[in-house]
């Protein structure tokens, strides 16, 4: 699978949403990318493979809880402790405006970086077997209202 540009990821409408690893540093075992994008640049809320959507404010709370309470990387939702969070920011409209980022540049989403400490997992990232992030969480499923979640 070839890496997609950020615009391809956030503006595509005809396929399920995937969040590929956007940058990695082999010498330091660092990997970065979008953990989740809630709302595309054009304002369209993303619906994932399970037909779920998350509002940006809920994503922001979940991201903060994850970093404060866990802050570790796992492998395929089965094995934890393969790395740790080194960077995390949830971009909201308000934060983008405060940073002087034009409204049509970034989506509302969660950017994350990990330092991978497990040799086997790092090999899988390097060889492309692991090429995207997958977040796991628990939520109460609610019916979506017209025009958003």
mmCIF file of C-alpha atoms in Angstrom:
data_model
loop_
_atom_site.group_PDB
_atom_site.id
_atom_site.type_symbol
_atom_site.label_atom_id
_atom_site.label_comp_id
_atom_site.label_asym_id
_atom_site.label_seq_id
_atom_site.Cartn_x
_atom_site.Cartn_y
_atom_site.Cartn_z
ATOM 1 C CA UNK A 1 0.000 0.000 0.000
ATOM 2 C CA UNK A 2 1.490 3.335 -0.971
ATOM 3 C CA UNK A 3 1.303 6.247 1.436
ATOM 4 C CA UNK A 4 -1.447 8.751 0.716
ATOM 5 C CA UNK A 5 -1.042 12.480 1.018
ATOM 6 C CA UNK A 6 -2.871 14.242 3.760
ATOM 7 C CA UNK A 7 -5.329 15.803 1.304
ATOM 8 C CA UNK A 8 -6.087 12.407 -0.215
ATOM 9 C CA UNK A 9 -6.842 11.033 3.240
ATOM 10 C CA UNK A 10 -9.075 13.829 4.401
ATOM 11 C CA UNK A 11 -10.978 14.608 1.205
ATOM 12 C CA UNK A 12 -11.683 11.082 -0.089
ATOM 13 C CA UNK A 13 -15.367 10.181 0.061
ATOM 14 C CA UNK A 14 -15.685 6.970 -1.945
ATOM 15 C CA UNK A 15 -13.741 4.588 0.288
ATOM 16 C CA UNK A 16 -13.423 3.751 3.997
ATOM 17 C CA UNK A 17 -11.241 6.108 6.000
ATOM 18 C CA UNK A 18 -7.675 4.874 6.627
ATOM 19 C CA UNK A 19 -5.030 6.712 8.588
ATOM 20 C CA UNK A 20 -1.599 5.821 7.307
ATOM 21 C CA UNK A 21 1.683 6.342 9.051
ATOM 22 C CA UNK A 22 2.772 9.730 7.717
ATOM 23 C CA UNK A 23 6.356 9.939 8.965
ATOM 24 C CA UNK A 24 8.857 7.688 10.641
ATOM 25 C CA UNK A 25 12.438 8.027 11.819
ATOM 26 C CA UNK A 26 14.210 4.688 11.711
ATOM 27 C CA UNK A 27 17.229 5.686 13.752
ATOM 28 C CA UNK A 28 15.084 6.821 16.655
ATOM 29 C CA UNK A 29 12.195 4.354 16.090
ATOM 30 C CA UNK A 30 9.684 7.187 15.912
ATOM 31 C CA UNK A 31 6.411 6.945 14.022
ATOM 32 C CA UNK A 32 3.815 9.701 13.507
ATOM 33 C CA UNK A 33 0.383 10.058 11.965
ATOM 34 C CA UNK A 34 -3.277 10.808 12.450
ATOM 35 C CA UNK A 35 -4.769 8.593 15.169
ATOM 36 C CA UNK A 36 -8.235 9.785 14.180
ATOM 37 C CA UNK A 37 -9.802 12.454 12.011
ATOM 38 C CA UNK A 38 -13.290 13.395 13.161
ATOM 39 C CA UNK A 39 -14.137 16.094 10.613
ATOM 40 C CA UNK A 40 -12.541 16.592 7.204
ATOM 41 C CA UNK A 41 -11.201 19.923 6.014
ATOM 42 C CA UNK A 42 -14.448 20.501 4.082
ATOM 43 C CA UNK A 43 -16.503 20.081 7.287
ATOM 44 C CA UNK A 44 -17.812 16.586 6.537
ATOM 45 C CA UNK A 45 -17.880 14.304 9.567
ATOM 46 C CA UNK A 46 -16.080 11.012 8.975
ATOM 47 C CA UNK A 47 -17.886 7.726 9.435
ATOM 48 C CA UNK A 48 -15.492 4.819 10.030
ATOM 49 C CA UNK A 49 -15.539 1.174 8.929
ATOM 50 C CA UNK A 50 -17.860 0.263 11.808
ATOM 51 C CA UNK A 51 -20.234 3.076 10.757
ATOM 52 C CA UNK A 52 -19.253 5.095 13.829
ATOM 53 C CA UNK A 53 -18.470 8.806 14.034
ATOM 54 C CA UNK A 54 -16.980 10.874 16.834
ATOM 55 C CA UNK A 55 -17.511 14.540 17.546
ATOM 56 C CA UNK A 56 -14.301 16.569 17.878
ATOM 57 C CA UNK A 57 -14.988 17.442 21.530
ATOM 58 C CA UNK A 58 -15.427 13.755 22.412
ATOM 59 C CA UNK A 59 -12.266 12.855 20.493
ATOM 60 C CA UNK A 60 -10.367 15.558 22.371
ATOM 61 C CA UNK A 61 -11.508 14.222 25.766
ATOM 62 C CA UNK A 62 -10.684 10.630 24.759
ATOM 63 C CA UNK A 63 -7.214 11.622 23.535
ATOM 64 C CA UNK A 64 -6.412 13.452 26.763
ATOM 65 C CA UNK A 65 -7.665 10.520 28.871
ATOM 66 C CA UNK A 66 -5.571 8.077 26.832
ATOM 67 C CA UNK A 67 -2.352 10.064 27.124
ATOM 68 C CA UNK A 68 -2.858 10.801 30.836
ATOM 69 C CA UNK A 69 -3.960 7.281 31.772
ATOM 70 C CA UNK A 70 -2.024 5.014 29.435
ATOM 71 C CA UNK A 71 0.351 6.686 26.994
ATOM 72 C CA UNK A 72 1.610 3.398 25.604
ATOM 73 C CA UNK A 73 1.550 1.759 22.198
ATOM 74 C CA UNK A 74 0.005 -1.633 21.654
ATOM 75 C CA UNK A 75 0.170 -4.214 18.905
ATOM 76 C CA UNK A 76 -3.065 -5.027 17.109
ATOM 77 C CA UNK A 77 -5.198 -4.454 20.248
ATOM 78 C CA UNK A 78 -3.702 -7.641 21.735
ATOM 79 C CA UNK A 79 -0.363 -6.812 23.316
ATOM 80 C CA UNK A 80 0.576 -3.605 25.073
ATOM 81 C CA UNK A 81 3.852 -2.023 26.035
ATOM 82 C CA UNK A 82 5.504 -1.954 22.601
ATOM 83 C CA UNK A 83 6.225 1.756 22.789
ATOM 84 C CA UNK A 84 5.096 5.017 24.316
ATOM 85 C CA UNK A 85 3.525 8.304 23.267
ATOM 86 C CA UNK A 86 5.992 11.087 22.549
ATOM 87 C CA UNK A 87 3.661 13.536 20.812
ATOM 88 C CA UNK A 88 -0.081 14.121 20.889
ATOM 89 C CA UNK A 89 -2.225 17.040 19.803
ATOM 90 C CA UNK A 90 -5.888 17.259 18.986
ATOM 91 C CA UNK A 91 -6.478 19.890 16.334
ATOM 92 C CA UNK A 92 -9.798 21.667 16.759
ATOM 93 C CA UNK A 93 -11.074 24.718 14.886
ATOM 94 C CA UNK A 94 -10.250 26.819 17.938
ATOM 95 C CA UNK A 95 -6.684 25.547 18.268
ATOM 96 C CA UNK A 96 -6.013 25.937 14.546
ATOM 97 C CA UNK A 97 -7.262 29.535 14.680
ATOM 98 C CA UNK A 98 -5.125 30.255 17.753
ATOM 99 C CA UNK A 99 -2.077 28.924 15.885
ATOM 100 C CA UNK A 100 -2.886 31.013 12.816
ATOM 101 C CA UNK A 101 -3.623 27.937 10.677
ATOM 102 C CA UNK A 102 -6.218 28.724 7.985
ATOM 103 C CA UNK A 103 -9.528 26.870 8.366
ATOM 104 C CA UNK A 104 -9.114 24.951 5.096
ATOM 105 C CA UNK A 105 -5.720 23.423 5.927
ATOM 106 C CA UNK A 106 -6.227 20.935 8.785
ATOM 107 C CA UNK A 107 -9.118 18.672 9.702
ATOM 108 C CA UNK A 108 -10.373 18.323 13.237
ATOM 109 C CA UNK A 109 -8.443 15.304 14.426
ATOM 110 C CA UNK A 110 -5.833 13.724 16.645
ATOM 111 C CA UNK A 111 -2.165 13.664 15.556
ATOM 112 C CA UNK A 112 0.055 11.288 17.522
ATOM 113 C CA UNK A 113 3.656 10.095 17.672
ATOM 114 C CA UNK A 114 5.167 7.011 19.281
ATOM 115 C CA UNK A 115 8.631 5.777 20.140
ATOM 116 C CA UNK A 116 8.551 2.046 19.419
ATOM 117 C CA UNK A 117 10.655 -0.019 21.829
ATOM 118 C CA UNK A 118 9.731 -3.530 20.679
ATOM 119 C CA UNK A 119 12.081 -4.969 18.024
ATOM 120 C CA UNK A 120 9.456 -7.169 16.324
ATOM 121 C CA UNK A 121 6.893 -4.370 16.069
ATOM 122 C CA UNK A 122 9.495 -1.956 14.696
ATOM 123 C CA UNK A 123 10.412 -4.497 11.989
ATOM 124 C CA UNK A 124 6.720 -4.767 11.017
ATOM 125 C CA UNK A 125 6.502 -0.979 10.734
ATOM 126 C CA UNK A 126 9.690 -0.809 8.665
ATOM 127 C CA UNK A 127 8.615 -3.558 6.245
ATOM 128 C CA UNK A 128 5.145 -2.035 5.796
ATOM 129 C CA UNK A 129 3.142 -4.757 7.515
ATOM 130 C CA UNK A 130 1.949 -2.130 9.998
ATOM 131 C CA UNK A 131 1.257 0.953 7.913
ATOM 132 C CA UNK A 132 -1.581 2.637 9.787
ATOM 133 C CA UNK A 133 -2.823 3.443 13.262
ATOM 134 C CA UNK A 134 -5.863 1.884 14.851
ATOM 135 C CA UNK A 135 -7.365 3.338 17.977
ATOM 136 C CA UNK A 136 -9.405 1.301 20.387
ATOM 137 C CA UNK A 137 -11.975 2.598 22.791
ATOM 138 C CA UNK A 138 -15.292 2.059 24.438
ATOM 139 C CA UNK A 139 -18.309 4.224 23.859
ATOM 140 C CA UNK A 140 -22.057 4.230 24.030
ATOM 141 C CA UNK A 141 -23.443 3.981 20.503
ATOM 142 C CA UNK A 142 -26.050 6.654 19.793
ATOM 143 C CA UNK A 143 -28.125 7.182 16.676
ATOM 144 C CA UNK A 144 -26.674 9.877 14.435
ATOM 145 C CA UNK A 145 -28.723 13.020 13.979
ATOM 146 C CA UNK A 146 -29.147 14.514 10.533
ATOM 147 C CA UNK A 147 -26.043 16.568 9.688
ATOM 148 C CA UNK A 148 -23.722 15.073 12.328
ATOM 149 C CA UNK A 149 -23.360 12.754 15.277
#
